[in-house]
Coordinates of N, CA and C in Angstrom, one line a residue:
Chain A
G1 N 13.1 10.9 10.1 CA 12.6 9.8 9.4 C 11.1 9.6 9.6
Q2 N 10.5 8.7 8.9 CA 9.1 8.4 9.0 C 8.9 7.2 9.9
N3 N 7.9 7.2 10.8 CA 7.7 6.1 11.7 C 6.2 5.9 11.8
I4 N 5.8 4.7 11.5 CA 4.4 4.3 11.7 C 4.3 3.0 12.5
D5 N 3.7 3.0 13.6 CA 3.7 1.8 14.5 C 2.2 1.3 14.6
Q6 N 2.1 0.0 14.5 CA 0.9 -0.7 14.8 C 1.2 -2.1 15.4
P7 N 0.3 -2.7 16.1 CA 0.6 -4.0 16.7 C 0.8 -5.0 15.6
T8 N 1.7 -6.0 15.9 CA 2.0 -7.0 14.8 C 0.8 -8.0 14.6
E9 N 0.3 -8.4 15.7 CA -0.8 -9.4 15.6 C -1.9 -9.1 16.6
M10 N -3.1 -9.5 16.3 CA -4.3 -9.5 17.2 C -5.2 -10.6 17.0
T11 N -5.9 -11.1 18.0 CA -6.8 -12.1 17.9 C -8.1 -11.7 18.5
A12 N -9.2 -12.0 17.8 CA -10.6 -11.7 18.3 C -11.5 -12.8 18.0
T13 N -12.7 -12.7 18.6 CA -13.7 -13.7 18.4 C -14.8 -13.2 17.5
E14 N -15.3 -14.1 16.7 CA -16.4 -13.8 15.8 C -17.6 -13.1 16.5
G15 N -18.1 -12.0 15.9 CA -19.2 -11.3 16.5 C -18.7 -10.2 17.5
A16 N -17.5 -10.2 17.8 CA -17.0 -9.2 18.8 C -16.6 -7.9 18.0
I17 N -16.0 -7.0 18.8 CA -15.5 -5.7 18.3 C -14.0 -5.7 18.6
V18 N -13.2 -5.2 17.6 CA -11.8 -5.1 17.8 C -11.3 -3.7 17.4
Q19 N -10.3 -3.2 18.1 CA -9.8 -1.9 17.8 C -8.3 -2.0 17.5
I20 N -7.9 -1.6 16.3 CA -6.5 -1.7 15.9 C -5.9 -0.3 15.9
N21 N -4.9 -0.1 16.7 CA -4.3 1.2 16.9 C -3.1 1.5 15.9
C22 N -2.9 2.7 15.6 CA -1.8 3.2 14.8 C -1.3 4.5 15.3
T23 N 0.0 4.6 15.6 CA 0.6 5.9 15.9 C 1.7 6.2 14.8
Y24 N 1.8 7.5 14.6 CA 2.7 7.9 13.5 C 3.5 9.1 13.9
Q25 N 4.7 9.2 13.4 CA 5.6 10.3 13.5 C 6.2 10.5 12.1
T26 N 5.6 11.5 11.4 CA 6.1 11.7 10.0 C 6.4 13.2 9.8
S27 N 7.2 13.5 8.8 CA 7.4 14.9 8.4 C 6.4 15.2 7.3
G28 N 5.4 15.9 7.7 CA 4.3 16.1 6.7 C 3.1 15.2 7.0
F29 N 2.0 15.7 6.8 CA 0.8 14.8 7.0 C -0.3 15.4 6.1
N30 N -0.9 14.5 5.3 CA -2.0 14.9 4.4 C -3.1 13.9 4.4
G31 N -3.2 13.1 5.5 CA -4.3 12.2 5.5 C -3.8 10.8 6.0
L32 N -4.7 10.0 6.6 CA -4.3 8.7 7.1 C -5.3 7.7 6.5
F33 N -4.8 6.6 6.0 CA -5.5 5.6 5.3 C -5.5 4.3 6.1
W34 N -6.5 3.5 5.9 CA -6.5 2.1 6.4 C -6.8 1.2 5.2
Y35 N -6.0 0.1 5.1 CA -6.2 -0.8 4.0 C -6.3 -2.2 4.6
Q36 N -7.1 -3.1 4.0 CA -7.2 -4.5 4.3 C -6.4 -5.3 3.3
Q37 N -5.6 -6.3 3.8 CA -4.9 -7.1 2.8 C -5.0 -8.6 3.3
H38 N -5.6 -9.4 2.4 CA -5.6 -10.8 2.7 C -4.3 -11.4 2.1
A39 N -3.8 -12.5 2.7 CA -2.5 -13.0 2.4 C -2.4 -13.3 0.9
G40 N -1.3 -12.7 0.3 CA -1.0 -12.9 -1.1 C -1.8 -12.1 -2.0
E41 N -2.7 -11.2 -1.5 CA -3.5 -10.4 -2.4 C -3.2 -8.9 -2.3
A42 N -3.8 -8.1 -3.1 CA -3.5 -6.7 -3.1 C -4.3 -6.0 -1.9
P43 N -3.7 -5.0 -1.4 CA -4.4 -4.2 -0.3 C -5.6 -3.6 -1.0
T44 N -6.7 -3.5 -0.2 CA -7.9 -2.8 -0.6 C -8.3 -1.7 0.3
F45 N -8.7 -0.6 -0.2 CA -9.0 0.6 0.6 C -10.1 0.4 1.5
L46 N -10.0 0.8 2.8 CA -11.0 0.8 3.8 C -11.5 2.2 4.1
S47 N -10.6 3.1 4.5 CA -11.0 4.4 5.0 C -10.0 5.4 4.9
Y48 N -10.4 6.6 5.0 CA -9.5 7.8 4.8 C -9.9 8.9 5.8
N49 N -9.0 9.3 6.6 CA -9.2 10.5 7.6 C -8.2 11.6 7.3
V50 N -8.7 12.8 7.1 CA -7.8 13.9 7.0 C -8.1 14.9 8.1
L51 N -9.3 14.9 8.7 CA -9.6 15.8 9.8 C -9.8 14.9 11.0
D52 N -9.6 15.5 12.2 CA -9.8 14.8 13.5 C -11.2 14.3 13.6
G53 N -11.4 13.2 14.2 CA -12.7 12.6 14.4 C -12.9 11.3 13.9
L54 N -14.2 10.8 13.9 CA -14.5 9.5 13.6 C -15.2 9.4 12.2
E55 N -14.8 8.5 11.4 CA -15.5 8.3 10.1 C -16.1 6.9 10.2
E56 N -17.4 6.8 9.9 CA -18.0 5.5 10.0 C -18.5 5.0 8.7
K57 N -18.2 3.7 8.4 CA -18.6 3.1 7.1 C -19.0 1.7 7.4
G58 N -20.3 1.5 7.6 CA -20.8 0.2 7.9 C -20.2 -0.4 9.2
R59 N -19.6 -1.6 9.0 CA -19.0 -2.3 10.2 C -17.7 -1.7 10.6
F60 N -17.1 -0.8 9.7 CA -15.8 -0.3 10.0 C -15.9 1.2 10.3
S61 N -15.1 1.6 11.3 CA -14.9 3.0 11.6 C -13.5 3.3 11.8
S62 N -13.1 4.6 11.5 CA -11.7 5.0 11.7 C -11.7 6.3 12.4
F63 N -10.7 6.5 13.3 CA -10.6 7.7 14.1 C -9.2 8.3 13.9
L64 N -9.2 9.6 13.9 CA -7.9 10.3 13.8 C -7.8 11.4 14.8
S65 N -6.6 11.5 15.5 CA -6.2 12.6 16.3 C -4.9 13.1 15.7
R66 N -4.9 14.2 15.0 CA -3.6 14.7 14.4 C -2.7 15.2 15.5
S67 N -3.2 15.8 16.5 CA -2.3 16.4 17.6 C -1.6 15.3 18.3
K68 N -2.2 14.1 18.4 CA -1.6 13.0 19.1 C -0.9 12.0 18.1
G69 N -1.0 12.3 16.8 CA -0.4 11.3 15.9 C -0.9 9.9 16.0
Y70 N -2.2 9.8 16.1 CA -2.9 8.6 16.5 C -4.1 8.3 15.7
S71 N -4.3 7.1 15.3 CA -5.5 6.7 14.7 C -5.9 5.3 15.1
Y72 N -7.1 4.9 15.0 CA -7.5 3.5 15.2 C -8.6 3.1 14.2
L73 N -8.6 1.8 13.9 CA -9.6 1.2 13.1 C -10.5 0.3 13.9
L74 N -11.8 0.5 13.9 CA -12.7 -0.2 14.7 C -13.5 -1.2 13.8
L75 N -13.5 -2.4 14.1 CA -14.2 -3.4 13.3 C -15.3 -4.0 14.3
K76 N -16.5 -3.9 13.9 CA -17.6 -4.4 14.7 C -18.2 -5.7 14.0
E77 N -18.9 -6.4 14.9 CA -19.6 -7.7 14.4 C -18.6 -8.5 13.5
L78 N -17.5 -8.8 14.1 CA -16.5 -9.5 13.4 C -17.0 -10.8 12.7
Q79 N -16.5 -11.0 11.5 CA -16.8 -12.2 10.7 C -15.5 -12.9 10.4
M80 N -15.6 -14.2 10.1 CA -14.3 -14.9 9.8 C -13.6 -14.3 8.7
K81 N -14.3 -13.8 7.7 CA -13.7 -13.2 6.5 C -12.9 -11.9 6.8
D82 N -13.0 -11.4 8.0 CA -12.2 -10.2 8.4 C -10.8 -10.6 8.8
S83 N -10.5 -11.9 8.9 CA -9.1 -12.3 9.2 C -8.3 -11.9 8.0
A84 N -7.3 -11.0 8.3 CA -6.5 -10.4 7.3 C -5.5 -9.5 8.0
S85 N -4.6 -8.9 7.2 CA -3.7 -7.8 7.7 C -4.4 -6.5 7.5
Y86 N -4.2 -5.6 8.5 CA -4.8 -4.2 8.3 C -3.6 -3.2 8.4
L87 N -3.5 -2.5 7.3 CA -2.4 -1.6 7.1 C -2.8 -0.1 7.3
C88 N -2.0 0.5 8.2 CA -2.2 2.0 8.4 C -1.2 2.7 7.5
A89 N -1.6 3.7 6.8 CA -0.7 4.4 5.9 C -0.9 5.9 6.0
V90 N 0.2 6.7 5.9 CA 0.1 8.2 6.0 C 0.5 8.7 4.6
S91 N -0.3 9.7 4.2 CA 0.0 10.5 3.0 C 0.8 11.7 3.4
L92 N 2.0 11.8 2.9 CA 2.9 12.9 3.3 C 2.7 14.2 2.6
S93 N 2.1 14.1 1.5 CA 1.9 15.3 0.7 C 0.8 15.2 -0.3
L94 N 0.4 16.3 -0.8 CA -0.6 16.3 -1.8 C 0.0 15.8 -3.1
G95 N -0.8 15.1 -3.9 CA -0.2 14.6 -5.1 C -0.4 15.6 -6.2
Y96 N -0.3 15.2 -7.4 CA -0.4 16.1 -8.6 C -1.8 15.9 -9.2
G97 N -2.3 17.0 -9.7 CA -3.6 16.9 -10.4 C -4.7 16.4 -9.4
G98 N -4.5 16.6 -8.1 CA -5.6 16.2 -7.2 C -5.4 14.8 -6.7
S99 N -4.5 14.1 -7.2 CA -4.3 12.7 -6.8 C -3.6 12.7 -5.4
Q100 N -3.6 11.5 -4.8 CA -2.9 11.4 -3.5 C -1.4 11.3 -3.7
G101 N -0.7 11.9 -2.8 CA 0.8 11.7 -2.8 C 1.1 10.3 -2.4
N102 N 2.4 10.1 -2.4 CA 2.9 8.7 -2.0 C 2.5 8.4 -0.6
L103 N 2.1 7.2 -0.3 CA 1.7 6.7 1.0 C 2.9 6.0 1.7
I104 N 3.1 6.2 2.9 CA 4.0 5.5 3.7 C 3.2 4.5 4.6
F105 N 3.5 3.2 4.6 CA 2.7 2.2 5.2 C 3.4 1.7 6.5
G106 N 2.6 1.4 7.5 CA 3.1 0.6 8.6 C 3.3 -0.8 8.2
K107 N 3.8 -1.7 9.1 CA 4.0 -3.1 8.7 C 2.8 -3.9 8.8
G108 N 1.7 -3.3 9.3 CA 0.4 -4.1 9.3 C 0.2 -4.8 10.5
T109 N -1.1 -5.0 10.8 CA -1.5 -5.8 12.0 C -2.3 -7.0 11.4
K110 N -1.8 -8.2 11.8 CA -2.5 -9.4 11.3 C -3.5 -9.8 12.3
L111 N -4.8 -9.7 11.9 CA -5.9 -10.0 12.7 C -6.4 -11.4 12.4
S112 N -6.6 -12.2 13.5 CA -7.1 -13.6 13.3 C -8.5 -13.6 14.1
V113 N -9.5 -13.9 13.4 CA -10.9 -14.0 13.9 C -11.2 -15.5 14.2
K114 N -11.5 -15.8 15.4 CA -11.7 -17.2 15.8 C -13.2 -17.4 16.1
P115 N -13.7 -18.6 15.8 CA -15.1 -18.9 16.0 C -15.5 -18.8 17.5
Chain B
D1 N -12.0 -7.0 -10.2 CA -11.0 -6.4 -11.0 C -10.9 -4.9 -10.6
S2 N -9.7 -4.5 -10.1 CA -9.5 -3.2 -9.6 C -9.3 -2.1 -10.8
G3 N -9.0 -2.6 -11.9 CA -8.8 -1.7 -13.1 C -7.3 -1.4 -13.2
V4 N -6.5 -1.8 -12.3 CA -5.0 -1.7 -12.4 C -4.5 -3.1 -12.8
T5 N -3.8 -3.1 -13.9 CA -3.4 -4.4 -14.4 C -1.9 -4.6 -14.3
Q6 N -1.4 -5.7 -13.7 CA 0.0 -6.0 -13.6 C 0.3 -7.3 -14.2
T7 N 1.4 -7.3 -15.0 CA 1.9 -8.5 -15.6 C 3.4 -8.6 -15.4
P8 N 4.0 -9.8 -15.3 CA 3.2 -11.1 -15.1 C 2.8 -11.2 -13.7
K9 N 2.0 -12.2 -13.4 CA 1.5 -12.5 -12.0 C 2.6 -13.2 -11.2
H10 N 3.4 -14.0 -11.8 CA 4.4 -14.7 -11.2 C 5.7 -14.7 -12.1
L11 N 6.8 -14.7 -11.4 CA 8.1 -14.6 -12.2 C 9.1 -15.4 -11.3
I12 N 9.8 -16.3 -11.9 CA 10.9 -17.0 -11.3 C 12.1 -16.8 -12.1
T13 N 13.2 -16.4 -11.5 CA 14.4 -16.1 -12.3 C 15.6 -16.4 -11.4
A14 N 16.8 -16.4 -12.0 CA 18.0 -16.7 -11.3 C 18.7 -15.4 -10.9
T15 N 19.6 -15.6 -9.9 CA 20.3 -14.5 -9.4 C 21.2 -13.9 -10.6
G16 N 21.3 -12.6 -10.5 CA 22.1 -11.9 -11.6 C 21.3 -11.5 -12.8
Q17 N 20.1 -12.0 -12.9 CA 19.3 -11.7 -14.1 C 18.6 -10.4 -14.0
R18 N 17.9 -10.0 -15.1 CA 17.2 -8.8 -15.1 C 15.7 -9.1 -15.5
V19 N 14.8 -8.4 -14.9 CA 13.4 -8.7 -15.2 C 12.7 -7.3 -15.4
T20 N 11.6 -7.3 -16.1 CA 10.7 -6.1 -16.2 C 9.3 -6.5 -15.8
L21 N 8.8 -5.6 -14.9 CA 7.4 -5.8 -14.5 C 6.6 -4.6 -15.1
R22 N 5.4 -5.0 -15.5 CA 4.6 -4.0 -16.2 C 3.3 -3.7 -15.4
C23 N 2.9 -2.4 -15.6 CA 1.7 -2.0 -14.9 C 0.9 -1.0 -15.8
S24 N -0.4 -1.3 -15.9 CA -1.3 -0.3 -16.6 C -2.3 0.3 -15.6
P25 N -2.3 1.6 -15.4 CA -3.1 2.2 -14.3 C -4.6 2.2 -14.8
R26 N -5.5 2.5 -13.8 CA -6.9 2.7 -14.1 C -7.1 3.7 -15.2
S27 N -8.1 3.6 -16.0 CA -8.3 4.6 -17.0 C -8.5 5.9 -16.4
G28 N -7.8 6.9 -16.9 CA -7.9 8.3 -16.4 C -6.9 8.6 -15.2
D29 N -6.3 7.6 -14.6 CA -5.3 7.9 -13.5 C -4.0 8.2 -14.1
L30 N -3.4 9.3 -13.7 CA -2.1 9.8 -14.3 C -0.9 9.3 -13.4
S31 N -1.2 9.0 -12.1 CA -0.1 8.7 -11.2 C 0.0 7.1 -11.1
V32 N 1.3 6.7 -11.1 CA 1.6 5.3 -10.9 C 2.6 5.2 -9.7
Y33 N 2.4 4.3 -8.8 CA 3.3 4.1 -7.7 C 3.7 2.7 -7.7
W34 N 5.0 2.4 -7.4 CA 5.5 1.1 -7.2 C 5.9 0.8 -5.8
Y35 N 5.5 -0.4 -5.3 CA 5.8 -0.8 -3.9 C 6.4 -2.2 -3.9
Q36 N 7.2 -2.5 -3.0 CA 7.8 -3.8 -2.7 C 7.3 -4.3 -1.4
Q37 N 6.9 -5.5 -1.3 CA 6.4 -6.1 -0.1 C 7.1 -7.4 0.2
S38 N 8.1 -7.5 1.1 CA 8.7 -8.7 1.5 C 8.0 -9.3 2.7
L39 N 8.4 -10.6 3.0 CA 7.7 -11.3 4.1 C 7.8 -10.6 5.4
D40 N 9.0 -10.0 5.7 CA 9.2 -9.4 7.0 C 9.1 -7.9 7.0
Q41 N 8.7 -7.4 5.9 CA 8.6 -5.9 5.7 C 7.2 -5.5 5.3
G42 N 6.9 -4.3 5.6 CA 5.6 -3.8 5.2 C 5.7 -3.4 3.7
L43 N 4.8 -2.7 3.2 CA 4.8 -2.2 1.9 C 5.9 -1.0 1.8
Q44 N 6.9 -1.2 1.0 CA 7.9 -0.2 0.9 C 7.8 0.6 -0.4
F45 N 7.6 1.9 -0.2 CA 7.4 2.7 -1.4 C 8.7 2.8 -2.2
L46 N 8.6 2.5 -3.5 CA 9.8 2.6 -4.4 C 9.9 3.9 -5.2
I47 N 8.8 4.1 -6.0 CA 8.9 5.3 -6.9 C 7.5 5.7 -7.3
Q48 N 7.3 6.9 -7.7 CA 6.1 7.4 -8.2 C 6.3 8.2 -9.5
Y49 N 5.4 7.9 -10.5 CA 5.4 8.7 -11.7 C 4.1 9.4 -11.9
Y50 N 4.1 10.6 -12.5 CA 2.9 11.3 -12.8 C 3.0 11.8 -14.2
N51 N 2.1 11.3 -15.0 CA 2.0 11.7 -16.4 C 3.4 11.7 -17.1
G52 N 4.1 10.6 -16.9 CA 5.4 10.4 -17.6 C 6.6 10.9 -16.8
E53 N 6.4 11.7 -15.8 CA 7.6 12.2 -15.1 C 7.7 11.6 -13.7
E54 N 9.0 11.4 -13.3 CA 9.2 10.9 -11.9 C 8.9 12.0 -10.9
R55 N 8.1 11.7 -9.9 CA 7.7 12.7 -8.9 C 8.2 12.4 -7.5
A56 N 8.4 11.2 -7.2 CA 8.9 10.9 -5.8 C 9.6 9.6 -5.8
K57 N 10.7 9.6 -5.0 CA 11.5 8.4 -4.9 C 11.6 7.9 -3.5
G58 N 11.4 6.7 -3.3 CA 11.5 6.1 -1.9 C 12.8 5.3 -1.8
N59 N 12.6 4.1 -1.2 CA 13.8 3.2 -0.9 C 14.1 2.3 -2.2
I60 N 14.3 3.0 -3.3 CA 14.6 2.2 -4.5 C 16.1 2.0 -4.7
L61 N 16.5 0.8 -4.9 CA 17.9 0.5 -5.1 C 18.4 1.0 -6.4
E62 N 19.7 1.2 -6.5 CA 20.2 1.7 -7.8 C 20.1 0.7 -8.9
R63 N 20.0 -0.6 -8.5 CA 19.8 -1.7 -9.5 C 18.4 -1.7 -10.1
F64 N 17.5 -0.9 -9.5 CA 16.1 -0.9 -10.0 C 15.9 0.5 -10.7
S65 N 15.1 0.5 -11.7 CA 14.7 1.7 -12.4 C 13.3 1.5 -12.9
A66 N 12.6 2.7 -13.2 CA 11.3 2.6 -13.7 C 11.1 3.7 -14.7
Q67 N 10.0 3.6 -15.5 CA 9.6 4.7 -16.4 C 8.1 4.6 -16.6
Q68 N 7.5 5.7 -17.0 CA 6.1 5.7 -17.4 C 6.1 6.2 -18.9
F69 N 5.3 5.5 -19.7 CA 5.3 5.8 -21.1 C 4.1 6.7 -21.4
P70 N 4.1 7.3 -22.7 CA 3.1 8.2 -23.1 C 1.6 7.6 -22.9
D71 N 1.5 6.3 -23.0 CA 0.1 5.7 -22.8 C -0.1 5.5 -21.4
L72 N 0.7 5.9 -20.5 CA 0.6 5.9 -19.0 C 1.0 4.6 -18.4
H73 N 1.2 3.5 -19.2 CA 1.6 2.3 -18.5 C 3.1 2.5 -18.0
S74 N 3.4 1.7 -17.0 CA 4.7 1.9 -16.4 C 5.4 0.6 -16.3
E75 N 6.7 0.6 -16.3 CA 7.6 -0.6 -16.2 C 8.6 -0.4 -15.1
L76 N 8.8 -1.4 -14.3 CA 9.8 -1.4 -13.3 C 10.8 -2.5 -13.7
N77 N 12.1 -2.0 -13.8 CA 13.2 -2.9 -14.3 C 14.0 -3.2 -13.1
L78 N 14.2 -4.5 -12.8 CA 15.1 -5.0 -11.7 C 16.2 -5.7 -12.3
S79 N 17.5 -5.3 -12.0 CA 18.6 -5.9 -12.6 C 19.6 -6.5 -11.5
S80 N 20.5 -7.3 -12.0 CA 21.5 -7.9 -11.1 C 20.8 -8.5 -9.9
L81 N 19.8 -9.3 -10.1 CA 18.9 -9.7 -9.1 C 19.6 -10.5 -8.0
E82 N 19.2 -10.3 -6.8 CA 19.7 -11.0 -5.6 C 18.5 -11.8 -5.0
L83 N 18.9 -12.8 -4.1 CA 17.9 -13.6 -3.4 C 16.9 -12.7 -2.6
G84 N 17.5 -11.6 -2.1 CA 16.7 -10.7 -1.2 C 15.7 -9.9 -2.0
D85 N 15.8 -9.9 -3.3 CA 14.8 -9.2 -4.1 C 13.5 -9.9 -4.3
S86 N 13.5 -11.2 -3.8 CA 12.2 -11.9 -3.9 C 11.2 -11.3 -3.0
A87 N 10.1 -10.9 -3.6 CA 9.0 -10.2 -2.9 C 7.8 -10.1 -3.8
L88 N 6.8 -9.5 -3.3 CA 5.6 -9.1 -4.1 C 5.8 -7.7 -4.5
Y89 N 5.6 -7.4 -5.7 CA 5.8 -6.0 -6.2 C 4.4 -5.5 -6.7
F90 N 3.9 -4.5 -6.1 CA 2.6 -3.9 -6.4 C 2.8 -2.6 -7.1
C91 N 1.9 -2.4 -8.0 CA 1.7 -1.1 -8.7 C 0.3 -0.6 -8.2
A92 N 0.3 0.7 -8.0 CA -1.0 1.4 -7.7 C -1.2 2.6 -8.5
S93 N -2.5 2.9 -8.7 CA -2.7 4.2 -9.3 C -3.7 5.0 -8.4
S94 N -3.8 6.3 -8.6 CA -4.4 7.1 -7.6 C -5.6 7.9 -8.2
P95 N -6.8 7.4 -7.8 CA -8.0 8.2 -8.1 C -8.1 9.4 -7.2
V96 N -9.0 10.2 -7.5 CA -9.3 11.4 -6.7 C -10.7 11.2 -6.0
P97 N -10.9 11.5 -4.8 CA -9.9 12.0 -3.8 C -9.4 10.9 -2.8
T98 N -9.8 9.7 -3.0 CA -9.5 8.7 -2.0 C -8.1 8.0 -2.4
G99 N -7.8 7.0 -1.7 CA -6.5 6.4 -1.8 C -6.3 5.6 -3.0
Y100 N -5.2 4.9 -2.9 CA -4.7 4.1 -4.1 C -5.7 3.0 -4.4
T101 N -5.6 2.6 -5.7 CA -6.1 1.3 -6.1 C -4.9 0.5 -6.5
F102 N -4.8 -0.7 -5.9 CA -3.6 -1.5 -6.2 C -3.9 -2.6 -7.3
G103 N -2.9 -2.9 -8.0 CA -3.0 -4.0 -8.9 C -2.8 -5.3 -8.1
S104 N -3.0 -6.4 -8.7 CA -2.9 -7.7 -8.0 C -1.5 -8.2 -7.7
G105 N -0.5 -7.5 -8.2 CA 0.9 -7.7 -7.9 C 1.6 -8.7 -8.8
T106 N 2.9 -8.6 -8.7 CA 3.8 -9.6 -9.4 C 4.6 -10.3 -8.3
R107 N 4.5 -11.6 -8.2 CA 5.3 -12.3 -7.2 C 6.6 -12.7 -7.9
L108 N 7.7 -12.1 -7.4 CA 9.0 -12.4 -8.0 C 9.8 -13.3 -7.0
T109 N 10.3 -14.4 -7.6 CA 11.1 -15.4 -6.8 C 12.4 -15.4 -7.5
V110 N 13.5 -15.1 -6.8 CA 14.8 -15.2 -7.3 C 15.5 -16.4 -6.7
V111 N 16.0 -17.3 -7.6 CA 16.6 -18.6 -7.1 C 18.1 -18.7 -7.4

């Protein structure tokens, strides 16, 4: 079966740095995604890792180790608006016509940023 | 606006009824994915269509079915509804080469 684990909840302080971990055990791997989801809203794409290493994108960075089945999302200079759920997702296969295959999501980590 | 359009935004219906959720993908995207998100569950993959054909199936109940039409819009049909089917239903389409773009979802409440 497919298993993606991430902490259920985390709390951090405005201006601080927080790291959200994700471990996965899946049959097949074609990339790891991070999404942000505010309550009641659609998930929005944050980052994509297909090779090992760190991908940096402004205040957000994502790291992948395929041999360890491990990824993390690093959020710097936290702002109140970063309070949201962060979803780790694995693409199990290549899609058709170059599109992504179906993504399997973890249950998400609810991050609360406090003043 | 993500470019993925879902209707209706909210739906309240009674147990045993049947509903149809509609999704129009971003212009040029051939793949459509349907997901269900309940309060205590993450996003659960239901089904994927690519250019009118079913390509992958996840945890979709037999009471649920979907199709993708020649104009690439997709419909998810939910029948014999139960209280436990109350959830947010998201449709996503897949640009190249990054991940999905999600629609704003349909919140289904079964009473």
